[in-house]
CSV table of C-alpha atoms in Angstrom, one decimal:
chain,number,residue,atom,x,y,z
A,27,UNK,CA,5.7,125.6,177.8
A,28,UNK,CA,8.5,124.9,175.4
A,29,UNK,CA,11.9,123.4,176.1
A,30,UNK,CA,15.2,124.7,174.8
A,31,UNK,CA,19.0,124.8,174.9
A,32,UNK,CA,21.3,127.6,173.9
A,33,UNK,CA,24.7,127.0,172.4
A,34,UNK,CA,27.0,130.1,172.2
A,35,UNK,CA,29.5,130.2,169.3
A,36,UNK,CA,32.6,129.9,171.6
A,37,UNK,CA,31.1,126.9,173.4
A,38,UNK,CA,31.1,124.7,170.3
A,39,UNK,CA,33.7,122.0,169.7
A,40,UNK,CA,36.7,123.2,167.9
A,41,UNK,CA,39.2,121.2,165.8
A,42,UNK,CA,42.0,122.3,163.6
A,43,UNK,CA,42.8,119.4,161.2
A,44,UNK,CA,46.1,119.7,159.4
A,45,UNK,CA,46.8,118.4,155.9
A,46,UNK,CA,48.9,115.3,156.0
A,47,UNK,CA,50.1,115.9,152.5
A,48,UNK,CA,49.5,114.5,149.0
A,49,UNK,CA,48.9,110.9,150.2
A,50,UNK,CA,46.5,111.9,152.9
A,51,UNK,CA,43.6,109.6,153.7
A,52,UNK,CA,41.7,112.4,155.4
A,53,UNK,CA,42.6,116.0,155.0
A,54,UNK,CA,44.9,116.7,152.1
A,55,UNK,CA,46.1,119.4,149.8
A,56,UNK,CA,48.9,121.9,150.1
A,57,UNK,CA,51.2,121.1,153.1
A,58,UNK,CA,50.0,124.3,154.8
A,59,UNK,CA,46.3,123.4,154.2
A,60,UNK,CA,44.0,123.0,157.2
A,61,UNK,CA,40.4,122.7,158.0
A,62,UNK,CA,38.9,124.4,161.0
A,63,UNK,CA,35.7,122.8,162.3
A,64,UNK,CA,33.3,124.2,164.9
A,65,UNK,CA,30.9,121.4,165.9
A,66,UNK,CA,27.5,122.1,167.5
A,67,UNK,CA,27.2,118.4,168.4
A,68,UNK,CA,29.6,115.6,169.3
A,69,UNK,CA,31.7,114.6,166.3
A,70,UNK,CA,35.1,113.1,165.8
A,71,UNK,CA,37.4,114.1,168.7
A,72,UNK,CA,34.8,116.5,170.2
A,73,UNK,CA,32.7,114.4,172.5
A,74,UNK,CA,31.9,116.6,175.5
A,75,UNK,CA,28.8,118.3,174.0
A,76,UNK,CA,25.3,117.3,172.9
A,77,UNK,CA,25.0,114.0,171.0
A,78,UNK,CA,22.6,115.6,168.4
A,79,UNK,CA,19.1,117.0,168.1
A,80,UNK,CA,16.2,115.1,166.6
A,81,UNK,CA,17.6,113.4,163.5
A,82,UNK,CA,20.6,115.8,163.3
A,83,UNK,CA,24.0,114.2,164.3
A,84,UNK,CA,26.5,116.6,162.8
A,85,UNK,CA,26.4,120.3,162.4
A,86,UNK,CA,29.8,121.6,161.5
A,87,UNK,CA,30.8,125.1,160.7
A,88,UNK,CA,33.9,124.4,158.6
A,89,UNK,CA,36.5,126.5,156.8
A,90,UNK,CA,38.9,125.0,154.2
A,91,UNK,CA,42.1,127.0,154.2
A,92,UNK,CA,44.8,127.2,151.5
A,93,UNK,CA,44.6,125.8,147.9
A,94,UNK,CA,43.8,122.2,147.5
A,95,UNK,CA,42.5,121.8,151.1
A,96,UNK,CA,40.2,118.8,151.0
A,97,UNK,CA,38.6,115.8,152.6
A,98,UNK,CA,40.0,113.2,150.2
A,99,UNK,CA,37.7,110.6,148.7
A,100,UNK,CA,36.2,108.6,151.5
A,101,UNK,CA,33.1,106.3,152.0
A,102,UNK,CA,29.8,106.8,153.7
A,103,UNK,CA,26.6,104.9,154.2
A,104,UNK,CA,23.1,106.0,155.2
A,105,UNK,CA,23.7,109.5,156.4
A,106,UNK,CA,22.1,112.4,154.6
A,107,UNK,CA,25.0,114.8,154.2
A,108,UNK,CA,24.2,118.4,153.3
A,109,UNK,CA,26.5,121.4,152.7
A,110,UNK,CA,25.5,125.0,152.6
A,111,UNK,CA,28.3,127.2,151.2
A,112,UNK,CA,28.6,130.6,152.9
A,113,UNK,CA,31.7,131.9,151.2
A,114,UNK,CA,34.4,130.8,148.8
A,115,UNK,CA,34.0,128.0,146.4
A,116,UNK,CA,33.6,124.3,147.1
A,117,UNK,CA,34.3,121.4,144.7
A,118,UNK,CA,32.1,118.4,145.5
A,119,UNK,CA,32.7,115.1,143.7
A,120,UNK,CA,30.8,111.9,144.5
A,121,UNK,CA,30.3,108.4,143.2
A,122,UNK,CA,26.8,109.0,142.1
A,123,UNK,CA,28.5,110.8,139.2
A,124,UNK,CA,28.4,114.4,140.3
A,125,UNK,CA,31.3,116.9,140.0
A,126,UNK,CA,30.0,120.2,141.1
A,127,UNK,CA,31.4,123.6,142.0
A,128,UNK,CA,29.2,125.3,144.6
A,129,UNK,CA,29.4,129.1,145.4
A,130,UNK,CA,28.1,131.1,148.3
A,131,UNK,CA,24.3,130.4,148.5
A,132,UNK,CA,24.6,127.0,146.8
A,133,UNK,CA,23.8,123.8,148.8
A,134,UNK,CA,23.6,120.1,148.2
A,135,UNK,CA,22.0,117.0,149.8
A,136,UNK,CA,23.9,113.8,149.3
A,137,UNK,CA,22.1,110.8,150.7
A,138,UNK,CA,24.8,108.1,151.0
A,139,UNK,CA,22.3,105.2,151.4
A,140,UNK,CA,23.7,101.8,150.5
A,141,UNK,CA,27.1,103.3,149.9
A,142,UNK,CA,28.9,106.1,148.2
A,143,UNK,CA,32.1,108.1,148.3
A,144,UNK,CA,32.7,111.8,148.1
A,145,UNK,CA,35.5,114.3,148.2
A,146,UNK,CA,35.2,118.0,149.2
A,147,UNK,CA,37.9,120.3,147.9
A,148,UNK,CA,38.7,124.0,147.9
A,149,UNK,CA,41.0,124.6,145.0
A,150,UNK,CA,41.2,128.3,145.4
A,151,UNK,CA,43.3,130.7,147.6
A,152,UNK,CA,40.2,132.2,149.2
A,153,UNK,CA,39.1,130.2,152.2
A,154,UNK,CA,35.8,128.3,151.8
A,155,UNK,CA,33.3,128.3,154.6
A,156,UNK,CA,30.4,125.9,154.7
A,157,UNK,CA,27.9,124.4,157.1
A,158,UNK,CA,27.9,120.6,157.0
A,159,UNK,CA,24.8,119.0,158.3
A,160,UNK,CA,24.3,115.3,158.7
A,161,UNK,CA,21.0,113.7,159.4
A,162,UNK,CA,19.9,110.1,160.0
A,163,UNK,CA,17.8,108.7,157.1
A,164,UNK,CA,14.3,107.3,157.6
A,165,UNK,CA,15.4,104.0,156.0
A,166,UNK,CA,18.8,102.2,155.9
A,167,UNK,CA,20.5,101.4,152.5
A,168,UNK,CA,18.4,103.6,150.3
A,169,UNK,CA,19.6,104.1,146.8
A,170,UNK,CA,22.3,106.8,147.0
A,171,UNK,CA,21.1,110.2,145.7
A,172,UNK,CA,22.4,113.7,145.2
A,173,UNK,CA,20.7,117.0,144.4
A,174,UNK,CA,21.8,120.6,144.6
A,175,UNK,CA,20.0,123.9,145.0
A,176,UNK,CA,20.6,127.6,145.3
A,177,UNK,CA,19.5,130.1,147.8
A,178,UNK,CA,19.1,133.5,146.2
A,179,UNK,CA,19.4,135.9,149.1
A,180,UNK,CA,18.2,139.0,147.3
A,181,UNK,CA,15.0,137.3,145.9
A,182,UNK,CA,14.3,135.5,149.2
A,183,UNK,CA,15.1,138.3,151.7
A,184,UNK,CA,13.0,139.0,154.7
A,185,UNK,CA,11.1,135.7,154.8
A,186,UNK,CA,11.7,132.1,155.9
A,187,UNK,CA,12.6,130.1,152.8
A,188,UNK,CA,12.6,126.3,152.7
A,189,UNK,CA,15.8,124.9,151.1
A,190,UNK,CA,15.5,121.1,151.4
A,191,UNK,CA,13.3,118.5,153.0
A,192,UNK,CA,9.6,118.4,153.6
A,193,UNK,CA,7.9,121.2,151.7
A,194,UNK,CA,11.1,122.3,150.1
A,195,UNK,CA,12.5,122.1,146.5
A,196,UNK,CA,14.9,119.3,147.4
A,197,UNK,CA,13.3,116.3,149.0
A,198,UNK,CA,15.3,114.2,151.5
A,199,UNK,CA,14.4,110.8,153.0
A,200,UNK,CA,13.7,112.2,156.5
A,201,UNK,CA,11.0,114.1,158.3
A,202,UNK,CA,13.0,117.3,158.4
A,203,UNK,CA,13.2,120.6,156.7
A,204,UNK,CA,16.1,123.1,156.4
A,205,UNK,CA,15.1,126.7,155.8
A,206,UNK,CA,17.0,130.0,155.7
A,207,UNK,CA,16.0,133.3,157.0
A,208,UNK,CA,17.9,136.2,155.4
A,209,UNK,CA,16.7,139.4,156.8
A,210,UNK,CA,18.0,142.8,155.7
A,211,UNK,CA,15.9,144.9,158.2
A,212,UNK,CA,14.1,144.6,161.4
A,213,UNK,CA,11.3,142.1,161.3
A,214,UNK,CA,9.2,139.6,163.1
A,215,UNK,CA,8.9,136.0,161.7
A,216,UNK,CA,6.8,133.3,163.2
A,217,UNK,CA,7.8,129.6,162.7
A,218,UNK,CA,5.2,127.1,163.5
A,219,UNK,CA,6.6,123.5,163.8
A,220,UNK,CA,4.6,120.9,161.9
A,221,UNK,CA,3.8,119.2,165.2
A,222,UNK,CA,4.7,119.2,168.9
A,223,UNK,CA,6.9,116.2,168.0
A,224,UNK,CA,9.1,118.4,165.9
A,225,UNK,CA,11.9,120.5,167.2
A,226,UNK,CA,13.8,123.5,165.7
A,227,UNK,CA,17.5,124.1,165.6
A,228,UNK,CA,18.2,127.8,164.9
A,229,UNK,CA,21.8,128.7,163.9
A,230,UNK,CA,22.8,132.3,163.3
A,231,UNK,CA,25.1,132.6,160.3
A,232,UNK,CA,25.5,136.4,160.6
A,233,UNK,CA,24.0,139.4,162.3
A,234,UNK,CA,21.8,139.2,165.4
A,235,UNK,CA,18.6,137.4,165.9
A,236,UNK,CA,16.2,137.1,168.8
A,237,UNK,CA,15.0,133.5,168.9
A,238,UNK,CA,12.1,132.8,171.3
A,239,UNK,CA,13.3,135.6,173.5
A,240,UNK,CA,17.0,134.8,173.4
A,241,UNK,CA,19.4,137.2,171.6
A,242,UNK,CA,21.7,135.1,169.4
A,243,UNK,CA,24.9,136.6,167.9
A,244,UNK,CA,26.9,135.4,165.0
A,245,UNK,CA,27.3,131.6,165.1
A,246,UNK,CA,25.2,131.2,168.3
A,247,UNK,CA,22.4,128.7,168.1
A,248,UNK,CA,19.3,127.5,170.0
A,249,UNK,CA,17.3,124.3,170.0
A,250,UNK,CA,13.6,124.3,170.8
A,251,UNK,CA,11.0,121.6,171.2
A,252,UNK,CA,7.5,121.2,172.5
A,253,UNK,CA,6.6,124.6,171.0
A,254,UNK,CA,3.6,125.5,168.9
A,255,UNK,CA,5.2,128.7,167.5
A,256,UNK,CA,8.6,130.2,167.6
A,257,UNK,CA,9.1,133.9,167.2
A,258,UNK,CA,12.3,135.1,165.4
A,259,UNK,CA,13.0,138.8,165.4
A,260,UNK,CA,15.8,140.5,163.5
A,261,UNK,CA,17.1,144.0,164.3
A,262,UNK,CA,17.7,146.9,161.9
A,263,UNK,CA,21.1,145.5,160.9
A,264,UNK,CA,19.5,142.3,159.7
A,265,UNK,CA,20.3,138.6,160.3
A,266,UNK,CA,21.0,135.5,158.4
A,267,UNK,CA,20.1,132.1,160.0
A,268,UNK,CA,19.7,128.4,159.1
A,269,UNK,CA,16.6,126.7,160.6
A,270,UNK,CA,16.5,123.0,160.9
A,271,UNK,CA,13.2,121.5,161.8
A,272,UNK,CA,13.4,117.8,162.7
A,273,UNK,CA,11.2,115.1,164.0
A,274,UNK,CA,12.4,114.3,167.6
B,13,UNK,CA,12.0,96.4,170.8
B,14,UNK,CA,12.9,93.8,173.4
B,15,UNK,CA,16.4,93.0,174.6
B,16,UNK,CA,16.2,89.7,172.8
B,17,UNK,CA,15.7,91.3,169.4
B,18,UNK,CA,18.7,91.6,167.2
B,19,UNK,CA,19.7,95.2,166.9
B,20,UNK,CA,21.4,97.6,164.4
B,21,UNK,CA,24.2,100.0,165.2
B,22,UNK,CA,25.3,103.0,163.1
B,23,UNK,CA,28.8,104.5,162.9
B,24,UNK,CA,28.6,108.2,163.8
B,25,UNK,CA,31.8,108.8,161.9
B,26,UNK,CA,30.5,107.7,158.5
B,27,UNK,CA,27.2,105.9,158.6
B,28,UNK,CA,28.4,102.4,158.3
B,29,UNK,CA,25.9,100.0,159.9
B,30,UNK,CA,26.3,96.9,161.9
B,31,UNK,CA,23.3,94.5,162.0
B,32,UNK,CA,23.5,91.8,164.7
B,33,UNK,CA,21.4,89.5,162.4
B,34,UNK,CA,23.9,89.9,159.5
B,35,UNK,CA,27.2,90.1,161.3
B,36,UNK,CA,30.2,91.1,159.1
B,37,UNK,CA,31.4,87.7,157.7
B,38,UNK,CA,33.9,89.5,155.5
B,39,UNK,CA,35.5,90.9,158.7
B,40,UNK,CA,35.3,87.6,160.6
B,41,UNK,CA,32.1,88.4,162.6
B,42,UNK,CA,29.4,85.7,162.2
B,43,UNK,CA,25.7,86.5,161.7
B,44,UNK,CA,23.9,86.6,165.0
B,45,UNK,CA,26.9,88.1,166.9
B,46,UNK,CA,25.7,90.5,169.5
B,47,UNK,CA,27.1,94.0,169.7
B,48,UNK,CA,28.2,93.3,173.3
B,49,UNK,CA,30.3,90.4,172.1
B,50,UNK,CA,32.4,92.5,169.7
B,51,UNK,CA,35.7,93.5,171.3
B,52,UNK,CA,35.7,97.0,172.8
B,53,UNK,CA,38.8,97.9,170.7
B,54,UNK,CA,36.9,97.1,167.4
B,55,UNK,CA,36.7,100.0,165.0
B,56,UNK,CA,34.6,100.9,162.0
B,57,UNK,CA,36.1,99.0,159.0
B,58,UNK,CA,35.3,102.0,156.7
B,59,UNK,CA,36.5,105.0,158.8
B,60,UNK,CA,38.3,103.8,161.9
B,61,UNK,CA,35.7,105.3,164.4
B,62,UNK,CA,35.9,103.4,167.7
B,63,UNK,CA,33.1,101.0,168.7
B,64,UNK,CA,31.8,103.3,171.5
B,65,UNK,CA,31.0,106.0,169.0
B,66,UNK,CA,28.3,103.8,167.3
B,67,UNK,CA,24.7,104.5,168.1
B,68,UNK,CA,21.9,101.9,168.3
B,69,UNK,CA,19.2,102.7,165.7
B,70,UNK,CA,15.7,101.4,165.1
B,71,UNK,CA,15.6,102.5,161.5
B,72,UNK,CA,13.9,100.1,159.1
B,73,UNK,CA,15.6,99.0,155.9
B,74,UNK,CA,14.7,100.3,152.5
B,75,UNK,CA,12.6,97.9,150.3
B,76,UNK,CA,14.7,95.1,148.9
B,77,UNK,CA,17.4,95.5,151.6
B,78,UNK,CA,19.4,94.3,153.3
B,79,UNK,CA,21.8,92.7,150.9
B,80,UNK,CA,25.2,91.7,152.4
B,81,UNK,CA,27.2,94.8,153.2
B,82,UNK,CA,30.0,95.4,150.7
B,83,UNK,CA,32.5,98.1,149.8
B,84,UNK,CA,30.8,101.0,148.1
B,85,UNK,CA,32.5,100.5,144.8
């Protein structure tokens, strides 16, 4: 018998963070710039939800609005910070020496380790929507590292594609794997967790997906644990989902 | 881990870590200072997250660590 929780899109934490102008220490950019953040787990001012799931501590569905909208350069330690760009263009700059523009389908993993800084900027008029995922590392104070990857939806359609972590193109220092299921038609997909000690967090980016018997709509999610197999079924209109498997 | 062991705490706002064994001498907290003995109004020196939003962790250090915590640049 598996265990689970369901989180509907509207039940997530919601914050609208306004730019405080060109000298901002947090959100900056054009005076009309703002970030909307829907949090699946407790983060920042949202503290009435779940604390996390397995090694996940942050799962933020964020949109950067208006040109120059940014998190200004700020420090991190230890967390493995990942971004999956869904629309628009994201400029990511960090102190391991990377200055990247990421488009829809691109993603990165920045392991802050012993210390690093980064800034996240949308320099364009089109809003930028990304999922920000933070995970605890398996060791403290690792050497900081950064890697990026690309999910090719067309080439990877209608199957579960590992993006980063165990068994994926981008390794991370944690017993976790992030995969994406981009389905263009009705289909049945079975995910088998590596062990009963691993849980799965399934987040629907778009479309509708039945996850272990629960119909999930756009931006709904479900966490499952103590399961040997998890059935994901997409309808004729397709579905797009991120799957985070994590040791519990 | 027993209650007597020195523990580590992680800031959930940015990942800054506090290790009771190391303290934060550069912020006036001596090595060996228990988490409970740090004032409740203390905040993360890197990001300002309040003390109650730190999490106790049992994550080991990477090889060669810890070295004294210092600013990232």
